Tab-separated table of C-alpha atoms and ligand atoms in Angstrom:
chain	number	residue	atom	x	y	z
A	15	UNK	CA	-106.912	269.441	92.038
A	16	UNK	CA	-110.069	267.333	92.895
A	17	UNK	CA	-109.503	263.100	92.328
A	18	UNK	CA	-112.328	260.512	92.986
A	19	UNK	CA	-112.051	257.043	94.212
A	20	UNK	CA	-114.553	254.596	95.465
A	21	UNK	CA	-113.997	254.294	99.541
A	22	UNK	CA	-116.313	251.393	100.031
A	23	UNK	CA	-119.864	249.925	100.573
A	24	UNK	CA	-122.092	250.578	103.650
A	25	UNK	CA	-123.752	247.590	105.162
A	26	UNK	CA	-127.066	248.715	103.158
A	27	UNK	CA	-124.845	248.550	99.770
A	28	UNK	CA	-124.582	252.019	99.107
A	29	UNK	CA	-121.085	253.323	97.278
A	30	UNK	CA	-119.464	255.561	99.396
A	31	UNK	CA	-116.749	257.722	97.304
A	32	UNK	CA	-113.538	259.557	98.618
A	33	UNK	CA	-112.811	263.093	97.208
A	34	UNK	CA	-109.382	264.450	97.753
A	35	UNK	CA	-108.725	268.035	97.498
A	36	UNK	CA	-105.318	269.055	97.296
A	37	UNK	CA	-103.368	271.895	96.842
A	38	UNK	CA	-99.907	272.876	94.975
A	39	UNK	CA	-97.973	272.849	98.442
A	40	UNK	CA	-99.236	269.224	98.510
A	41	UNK	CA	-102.059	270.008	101.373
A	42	UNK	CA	-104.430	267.658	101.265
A	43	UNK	CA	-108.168	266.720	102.568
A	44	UNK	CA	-109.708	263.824	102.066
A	45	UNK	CA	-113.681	263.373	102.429
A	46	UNK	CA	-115.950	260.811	102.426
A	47	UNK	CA	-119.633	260.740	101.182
A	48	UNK	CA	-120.557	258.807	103.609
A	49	UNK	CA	-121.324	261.482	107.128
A	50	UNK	CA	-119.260	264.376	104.442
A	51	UNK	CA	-116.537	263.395	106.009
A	52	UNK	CA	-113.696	264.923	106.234
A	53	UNK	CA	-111.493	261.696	107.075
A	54	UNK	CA	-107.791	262.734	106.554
A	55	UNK	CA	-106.030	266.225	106.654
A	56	UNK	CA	-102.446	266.108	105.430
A	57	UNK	CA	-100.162	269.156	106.390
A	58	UNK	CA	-96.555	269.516	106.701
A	59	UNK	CA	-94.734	269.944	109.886
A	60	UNK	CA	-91.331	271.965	110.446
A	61	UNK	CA	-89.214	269.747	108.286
A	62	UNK	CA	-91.883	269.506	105.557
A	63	UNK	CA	-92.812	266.223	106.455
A	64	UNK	CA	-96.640	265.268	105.806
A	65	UNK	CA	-98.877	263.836	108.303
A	66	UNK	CA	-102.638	262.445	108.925
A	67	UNK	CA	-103.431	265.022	111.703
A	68	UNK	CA	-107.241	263.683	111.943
A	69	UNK	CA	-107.953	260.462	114.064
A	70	UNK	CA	-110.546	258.479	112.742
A	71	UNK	CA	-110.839	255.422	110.871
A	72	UNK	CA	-109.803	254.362	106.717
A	73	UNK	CA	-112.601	251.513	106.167
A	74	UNK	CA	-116.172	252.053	105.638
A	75	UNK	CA	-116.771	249.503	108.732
A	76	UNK	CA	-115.211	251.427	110.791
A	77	UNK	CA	-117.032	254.511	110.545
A	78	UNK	CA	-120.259	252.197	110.225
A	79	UNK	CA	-119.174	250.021	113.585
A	80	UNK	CA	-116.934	252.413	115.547
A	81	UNK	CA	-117.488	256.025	114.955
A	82	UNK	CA	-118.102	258.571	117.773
A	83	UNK	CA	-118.713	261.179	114.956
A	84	UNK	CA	-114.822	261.248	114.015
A	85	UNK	CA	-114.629	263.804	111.018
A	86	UNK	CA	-118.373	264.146	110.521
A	87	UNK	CA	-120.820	266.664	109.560
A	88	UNK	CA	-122.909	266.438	112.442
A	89	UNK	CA	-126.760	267.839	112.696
A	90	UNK	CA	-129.520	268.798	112.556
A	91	UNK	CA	-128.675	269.501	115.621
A	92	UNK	CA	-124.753	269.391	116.912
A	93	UNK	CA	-124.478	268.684	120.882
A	94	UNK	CA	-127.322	267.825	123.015
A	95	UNK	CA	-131.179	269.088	123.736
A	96	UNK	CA	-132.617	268.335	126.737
A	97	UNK	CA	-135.329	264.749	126.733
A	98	UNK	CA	-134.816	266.022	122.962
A	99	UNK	CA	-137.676	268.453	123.585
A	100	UNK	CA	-138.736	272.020	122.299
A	101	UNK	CA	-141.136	274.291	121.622
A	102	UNK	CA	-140.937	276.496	118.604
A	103	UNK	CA	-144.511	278.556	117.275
A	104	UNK	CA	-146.377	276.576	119.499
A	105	UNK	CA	-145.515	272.801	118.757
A	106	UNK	CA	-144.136	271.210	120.620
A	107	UNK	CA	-141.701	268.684	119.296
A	108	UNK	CA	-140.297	265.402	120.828
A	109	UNK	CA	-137.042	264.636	118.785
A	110	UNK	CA	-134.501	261.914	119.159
A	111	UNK	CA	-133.289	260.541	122.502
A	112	UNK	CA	-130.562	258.548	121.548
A	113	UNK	CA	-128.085	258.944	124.239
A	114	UNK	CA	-129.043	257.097	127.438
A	115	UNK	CA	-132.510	256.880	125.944
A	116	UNK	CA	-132.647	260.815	127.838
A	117	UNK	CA	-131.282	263.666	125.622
A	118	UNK	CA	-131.302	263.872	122.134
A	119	UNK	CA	-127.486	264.201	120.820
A	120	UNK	CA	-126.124	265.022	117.525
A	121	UNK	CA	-129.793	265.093	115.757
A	122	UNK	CA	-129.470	261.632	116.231
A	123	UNK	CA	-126.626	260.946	114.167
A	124	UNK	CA	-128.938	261.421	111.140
A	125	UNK	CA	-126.864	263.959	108.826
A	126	UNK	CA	-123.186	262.171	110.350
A	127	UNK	CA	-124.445	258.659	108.848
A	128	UNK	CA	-126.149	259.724	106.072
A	129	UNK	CA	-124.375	259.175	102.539
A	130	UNK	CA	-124.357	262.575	101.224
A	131	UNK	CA	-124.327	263.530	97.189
A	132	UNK	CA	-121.249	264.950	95.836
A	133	UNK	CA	-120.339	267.728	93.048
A	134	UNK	CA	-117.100	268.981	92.297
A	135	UNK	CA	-117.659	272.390	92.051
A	136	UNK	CA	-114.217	273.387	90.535
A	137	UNK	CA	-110.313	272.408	91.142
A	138	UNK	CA	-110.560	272.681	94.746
A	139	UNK	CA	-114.151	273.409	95.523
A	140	UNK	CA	-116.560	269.907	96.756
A	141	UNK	CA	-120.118	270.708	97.590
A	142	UNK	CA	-122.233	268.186	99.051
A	143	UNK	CA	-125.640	267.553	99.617
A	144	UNK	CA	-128.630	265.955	101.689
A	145	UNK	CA	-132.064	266.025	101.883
A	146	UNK	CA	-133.632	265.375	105.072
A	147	UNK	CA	-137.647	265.001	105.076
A	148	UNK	CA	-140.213	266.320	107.604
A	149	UNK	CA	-140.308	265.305	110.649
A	150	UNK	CA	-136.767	262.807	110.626
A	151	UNK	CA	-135.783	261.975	114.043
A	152	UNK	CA	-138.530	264.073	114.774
A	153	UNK	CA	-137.702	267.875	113.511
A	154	UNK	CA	-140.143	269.605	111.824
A	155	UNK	CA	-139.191	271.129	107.816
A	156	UNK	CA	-138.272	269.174	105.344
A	157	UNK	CA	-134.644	270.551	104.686
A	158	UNK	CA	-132.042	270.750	102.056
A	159	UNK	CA	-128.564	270.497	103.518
A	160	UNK	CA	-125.716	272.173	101.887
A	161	UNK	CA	-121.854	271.660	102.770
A	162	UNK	CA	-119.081	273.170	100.693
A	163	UNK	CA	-115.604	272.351	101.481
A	164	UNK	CA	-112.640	274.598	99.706
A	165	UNK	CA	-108.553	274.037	100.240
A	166	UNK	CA	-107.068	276.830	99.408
A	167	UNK	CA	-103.741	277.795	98.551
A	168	UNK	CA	-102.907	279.398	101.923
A	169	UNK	CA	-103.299	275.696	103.619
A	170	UNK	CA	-106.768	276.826	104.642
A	171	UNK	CA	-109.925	274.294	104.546
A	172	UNK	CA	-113.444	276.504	104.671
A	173	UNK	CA	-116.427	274.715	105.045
A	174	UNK	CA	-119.702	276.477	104.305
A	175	UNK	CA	-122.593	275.286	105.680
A	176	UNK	CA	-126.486	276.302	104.229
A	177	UNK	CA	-129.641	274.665	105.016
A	178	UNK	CA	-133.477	275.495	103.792
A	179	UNK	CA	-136.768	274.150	105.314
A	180	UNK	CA	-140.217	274.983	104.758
A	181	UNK	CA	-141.054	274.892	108.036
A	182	UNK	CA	-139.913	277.099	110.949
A	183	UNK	CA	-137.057	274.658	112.412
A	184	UNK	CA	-133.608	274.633	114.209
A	185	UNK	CA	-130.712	274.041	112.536
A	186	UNK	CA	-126.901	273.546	114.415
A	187	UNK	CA	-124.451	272.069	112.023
A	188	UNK	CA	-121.209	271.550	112.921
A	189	UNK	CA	-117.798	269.491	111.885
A	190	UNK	CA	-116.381	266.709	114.302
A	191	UNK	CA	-113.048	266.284	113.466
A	192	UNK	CA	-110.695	265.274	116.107
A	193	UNK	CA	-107.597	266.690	115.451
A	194	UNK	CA	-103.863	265.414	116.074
A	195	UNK	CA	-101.509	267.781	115.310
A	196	UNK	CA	-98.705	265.704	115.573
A	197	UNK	CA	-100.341	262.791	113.778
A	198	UNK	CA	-99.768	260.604	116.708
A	199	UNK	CA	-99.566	259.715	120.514
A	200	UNK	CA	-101.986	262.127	122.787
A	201	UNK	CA	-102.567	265.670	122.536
A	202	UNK	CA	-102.367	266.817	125.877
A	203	UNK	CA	-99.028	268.325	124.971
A	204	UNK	CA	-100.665	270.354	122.528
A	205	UNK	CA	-100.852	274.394	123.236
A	206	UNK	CA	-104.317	275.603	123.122
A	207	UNK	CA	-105.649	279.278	122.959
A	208	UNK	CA	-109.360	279.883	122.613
A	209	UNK	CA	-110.819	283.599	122.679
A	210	UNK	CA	-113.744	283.120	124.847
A	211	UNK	CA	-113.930	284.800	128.351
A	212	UNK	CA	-116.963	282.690	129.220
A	213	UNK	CA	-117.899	278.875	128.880
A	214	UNK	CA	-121.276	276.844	129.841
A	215	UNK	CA	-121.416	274.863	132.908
A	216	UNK	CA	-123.203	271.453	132.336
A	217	UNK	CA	-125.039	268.938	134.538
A	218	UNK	CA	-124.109	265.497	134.489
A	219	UNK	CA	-126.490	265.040	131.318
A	220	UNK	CA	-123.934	267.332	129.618
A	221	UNK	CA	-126.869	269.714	129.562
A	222	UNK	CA	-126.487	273.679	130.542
A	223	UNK	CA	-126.959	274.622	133.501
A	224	UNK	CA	-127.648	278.062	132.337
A	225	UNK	CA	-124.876	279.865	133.756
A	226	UNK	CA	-122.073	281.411	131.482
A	227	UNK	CA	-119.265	281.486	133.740
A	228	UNK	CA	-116.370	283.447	133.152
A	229	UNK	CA	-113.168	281.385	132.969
A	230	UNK	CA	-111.246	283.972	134.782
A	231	UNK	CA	-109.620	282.081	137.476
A	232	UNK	CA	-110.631	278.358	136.098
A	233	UNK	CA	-109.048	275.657	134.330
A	234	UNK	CA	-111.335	277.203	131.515
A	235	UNK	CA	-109.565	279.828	130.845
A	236	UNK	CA	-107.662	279.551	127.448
A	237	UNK	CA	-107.404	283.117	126.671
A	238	UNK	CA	-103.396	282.865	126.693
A	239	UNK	CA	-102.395	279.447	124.953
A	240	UNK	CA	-101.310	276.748	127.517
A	241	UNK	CA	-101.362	272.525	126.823
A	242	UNK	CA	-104.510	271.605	127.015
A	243	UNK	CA	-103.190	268.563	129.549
A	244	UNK	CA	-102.002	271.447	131.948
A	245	UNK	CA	-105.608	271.408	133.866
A	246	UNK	CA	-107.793	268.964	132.648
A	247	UNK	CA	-107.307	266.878	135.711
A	248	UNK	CA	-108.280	269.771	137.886
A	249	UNK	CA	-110.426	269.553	140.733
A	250	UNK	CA	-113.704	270.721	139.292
A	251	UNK	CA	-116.688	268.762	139.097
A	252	UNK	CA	-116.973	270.531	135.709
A	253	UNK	CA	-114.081	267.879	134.153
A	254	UNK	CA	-114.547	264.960	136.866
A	255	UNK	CA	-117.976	264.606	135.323
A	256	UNK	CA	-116.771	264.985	131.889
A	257	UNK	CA	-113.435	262.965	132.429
A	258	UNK	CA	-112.127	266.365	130.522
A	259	UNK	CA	-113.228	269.308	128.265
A	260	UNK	CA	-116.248	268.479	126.869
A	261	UNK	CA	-118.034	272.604	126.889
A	262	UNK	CA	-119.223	274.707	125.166
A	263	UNK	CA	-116.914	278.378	124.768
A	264	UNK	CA	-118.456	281.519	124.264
A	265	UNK	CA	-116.863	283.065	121.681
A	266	UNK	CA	-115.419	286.768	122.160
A	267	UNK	CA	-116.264	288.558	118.832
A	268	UNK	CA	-113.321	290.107	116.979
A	269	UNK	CA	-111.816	289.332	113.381
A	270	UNK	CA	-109.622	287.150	115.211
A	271	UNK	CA	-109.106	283.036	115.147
A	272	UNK	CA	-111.547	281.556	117.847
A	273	UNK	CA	-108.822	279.224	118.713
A	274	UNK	CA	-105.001	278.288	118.093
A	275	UNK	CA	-103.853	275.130	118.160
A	276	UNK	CA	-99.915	274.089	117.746
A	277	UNK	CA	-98.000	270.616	118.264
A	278	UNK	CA	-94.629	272.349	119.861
A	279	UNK	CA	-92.725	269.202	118.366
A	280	UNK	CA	-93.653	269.289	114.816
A	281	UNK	CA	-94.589	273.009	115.165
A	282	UNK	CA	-97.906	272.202	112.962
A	283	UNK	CA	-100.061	275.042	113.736
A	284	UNK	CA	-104.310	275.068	113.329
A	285	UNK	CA	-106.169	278.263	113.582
A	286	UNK	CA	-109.640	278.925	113.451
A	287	UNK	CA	-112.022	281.038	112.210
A	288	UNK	CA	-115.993	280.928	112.375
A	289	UNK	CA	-119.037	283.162	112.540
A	290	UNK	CA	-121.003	281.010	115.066
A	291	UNK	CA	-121.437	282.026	118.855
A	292	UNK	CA	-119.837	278.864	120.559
A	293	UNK	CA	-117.310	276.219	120.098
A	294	UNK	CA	-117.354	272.814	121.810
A	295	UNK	CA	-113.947	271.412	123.352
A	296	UNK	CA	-114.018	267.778	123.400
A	297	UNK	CA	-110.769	265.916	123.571
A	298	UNK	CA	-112.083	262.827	122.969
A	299	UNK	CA	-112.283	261.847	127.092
A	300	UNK	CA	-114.536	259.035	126.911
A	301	UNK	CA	-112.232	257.515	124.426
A	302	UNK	CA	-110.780	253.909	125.947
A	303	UNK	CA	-108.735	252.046	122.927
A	304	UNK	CA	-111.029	249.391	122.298
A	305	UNK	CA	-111.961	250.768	119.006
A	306	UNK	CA	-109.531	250.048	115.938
A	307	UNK	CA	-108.802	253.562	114.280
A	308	UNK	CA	-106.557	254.041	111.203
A	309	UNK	CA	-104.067	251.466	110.563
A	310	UNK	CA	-105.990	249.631	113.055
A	311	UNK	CA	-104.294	251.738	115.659
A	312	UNK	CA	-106.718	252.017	118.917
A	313	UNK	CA	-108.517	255.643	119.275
A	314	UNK	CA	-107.222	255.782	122.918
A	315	UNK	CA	-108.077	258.233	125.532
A	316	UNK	CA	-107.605	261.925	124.557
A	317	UNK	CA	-106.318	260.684	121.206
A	318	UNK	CA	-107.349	264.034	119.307
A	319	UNK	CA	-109.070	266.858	120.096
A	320	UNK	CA	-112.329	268.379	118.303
A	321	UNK	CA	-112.919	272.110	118.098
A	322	UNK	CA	-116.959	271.910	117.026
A	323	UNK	CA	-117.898	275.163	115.994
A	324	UNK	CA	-121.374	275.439	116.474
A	325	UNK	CA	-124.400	277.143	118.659
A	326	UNK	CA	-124.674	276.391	122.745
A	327	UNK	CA	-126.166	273.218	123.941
A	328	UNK	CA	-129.848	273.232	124.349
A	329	UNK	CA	-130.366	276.127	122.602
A	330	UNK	CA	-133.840	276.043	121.866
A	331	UNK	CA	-135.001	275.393	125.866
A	332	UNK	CA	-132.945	278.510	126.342
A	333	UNK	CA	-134.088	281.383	124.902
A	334	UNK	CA	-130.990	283.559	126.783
A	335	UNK	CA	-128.734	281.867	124.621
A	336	UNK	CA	-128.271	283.037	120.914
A	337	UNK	CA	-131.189	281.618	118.759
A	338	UNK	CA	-130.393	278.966	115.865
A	339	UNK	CA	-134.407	279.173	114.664
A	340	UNK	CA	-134.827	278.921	110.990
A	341	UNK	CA	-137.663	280.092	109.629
A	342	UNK	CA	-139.416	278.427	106.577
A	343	UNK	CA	-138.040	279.756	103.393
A	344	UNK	CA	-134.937	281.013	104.855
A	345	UNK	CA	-131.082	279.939	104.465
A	346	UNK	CA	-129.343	278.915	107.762
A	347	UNK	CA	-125.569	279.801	106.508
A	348	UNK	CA	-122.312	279.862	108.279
A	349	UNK	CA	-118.971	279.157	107.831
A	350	UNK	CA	-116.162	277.917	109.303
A	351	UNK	CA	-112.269	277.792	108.515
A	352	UNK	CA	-109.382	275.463	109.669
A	353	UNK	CA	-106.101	276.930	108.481
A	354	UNK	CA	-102.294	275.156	109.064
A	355	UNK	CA	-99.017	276.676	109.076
A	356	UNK	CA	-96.051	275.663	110.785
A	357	UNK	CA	-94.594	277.967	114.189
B	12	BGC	C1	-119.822	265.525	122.771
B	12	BGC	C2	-119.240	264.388	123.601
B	12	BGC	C3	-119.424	263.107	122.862
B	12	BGC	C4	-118.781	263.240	121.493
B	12	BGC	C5	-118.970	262.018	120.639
B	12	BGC	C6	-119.087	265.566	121.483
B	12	BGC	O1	-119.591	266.592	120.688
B	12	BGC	O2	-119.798	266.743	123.444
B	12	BGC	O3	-119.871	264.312	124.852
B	12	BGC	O4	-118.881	262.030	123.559
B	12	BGC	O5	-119.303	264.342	120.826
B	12	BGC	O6	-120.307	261.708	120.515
């Protein structure tokens, strides 16, 4: 079942609706036009009692005034490209630098602060759309954006994402939820398994290094599930720079989840699947509760965690890392799925 309600009005005046998607184990996902949102997720936990497991905010203001991306479809381009620079055919193209007026992150917030168009495609299918023109924030194609975002009855969310341009461009779309399992309180207690054997070293510009470094013997290594507080105080320049996770995994392939999540308290349990090359692990370190979330709770340090399923960092400056090129006439598609269960 699909209901519609009007969330609120952006500062320009634009309506901004709320979908909710819900299934017949009363699952449900709430998103927002505004950034296609996805701004609440409620699951049960061992006693079948529902939760908000996302952090993020319930007003329009607040994702207008406060957001770091909480719940957002992020792009064009997810994570960070060096001085926003790249070279594709031959052009060279100077994109956004809006973080520290250096590297361009998030495209630029462009596709996260849009206010998307909505269609309900059936009883638990919502596809929304955006159209970005050539040369916004300074990528080339003009591009049609596509997210579709199914609940199904197995507690799963899937969210397809498909892009066209008409001009040879790069496309990295992700989802930046930041997830709380147990709906409240940190999530350093959480239990965390990710299948990667490698991550990406950054610089203090959060930009690769270009080493993939095996997590064998690091406080990397998530291969067998361990709270994710365990070692993120480690001594390793890789987290003091960070104040935490905040890399890029390289995904082992394998039909397998890329990652496991679980609260042990509530048992709530997250897996996920996805058919891109990296995931980012961001646990929401630079976090400091001055901003009002939900409720007008403060989004404190490590508050939620994001698993941002996307391609490496930088991709386009390097061309050893798996390519996210588009060219004109052709459909950038991926998808990603967040399933619950309780264990
Ligand atoms: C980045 C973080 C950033 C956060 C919010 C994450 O994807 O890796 O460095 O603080 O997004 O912008």
């Amino acid at each position: 079942m699909i209901t519609k309600k009007p969330f609120g009005t952006t500062e320009k005046g634009e309506q901004v609706d709320l979908f909710t998607l819900e299934n017949s184990k009363k699952t449900a996902v709430d998103i927002i036009t505004y950034g296609a949102t996805v701004n609440s997720i409620y699951v049960a936990d061992k006693n079948g009692e529902f939760a908000d497991i996302l952090c993020g905010f319930d007003t329009i203001e607040g994702h207008e005034k406060y957001s770091n991306y909480q719940g957002m479809t992020v792009g064009r381009y997810a994570n960070r490209i060096a001085e926003g620079k790249f070279e594709l055919e031959g052009t060279v193209y100077q994109t956004v630098k809006n973080e520290k007026g250096v590297t361009g992150l998030h495209g630029g917030g462009e596709l996260s602060h849009a206010v998307w168009k909505a269609l309900i495609v059936d009883d638990n299918c919502l596809e929304m759309t955006y159209f970005s023109p050539d040369g916004s924030m300074g990528f080339p194609g003009n591009v049609d954006f596509t997210v579709t975002f199914t609940l199904h009855e197995d507690d799963s969310l899937e969210i397809k994402y498909n892009a066209v341009s008409d001009k040879t461009t790069v496309i990295n779309m992700t989802n930046h939820a930041y997830f709380n399992l147990a709906g409240k309180g940190d999530i350093l207690g959480h239990e965390l398994k990710i299948n990667a054997d490698c991550f990406i070293p950054t610089d203090e510009l959060s930009i690769p290094t270009g080493e993939i470094r095996p997590v064998e013997g690091t406080a990397f290594d998530f291969r067998q599930s361990k709270p994710i507080g365990r070692d993120i105080g480690a001594d390793d320049i890789q987290l003091k720079q960070c104040r935490g996770y905040d890399h890029n995994f390289c995904l082992n392939e394998g039909d397998g989840p890329a990652a496991v999540a679980r609260d042990p308290e509530s048992g709530r349990t997250m897996e996920v699947y996805t058919d891109l090359p990296g995931v980012q692990l961001y646990c929401g370190n630079f976090l400091d509760g001055t901003r009002p979330g939900k409720k007008g709770v403060p989004l404190i340090k490590h508050c939620g965690f994001c698993l941002e399923t996307q391609y490496y960092p930088n991709t386009p400056n390097m061309p050893e890392f798996p390519q996210c090129t588009v060219k004109a006439g052709e459909k950038f598609e991926s998808v990603t799925v967040f399933k619950f269960f309780v264990s």
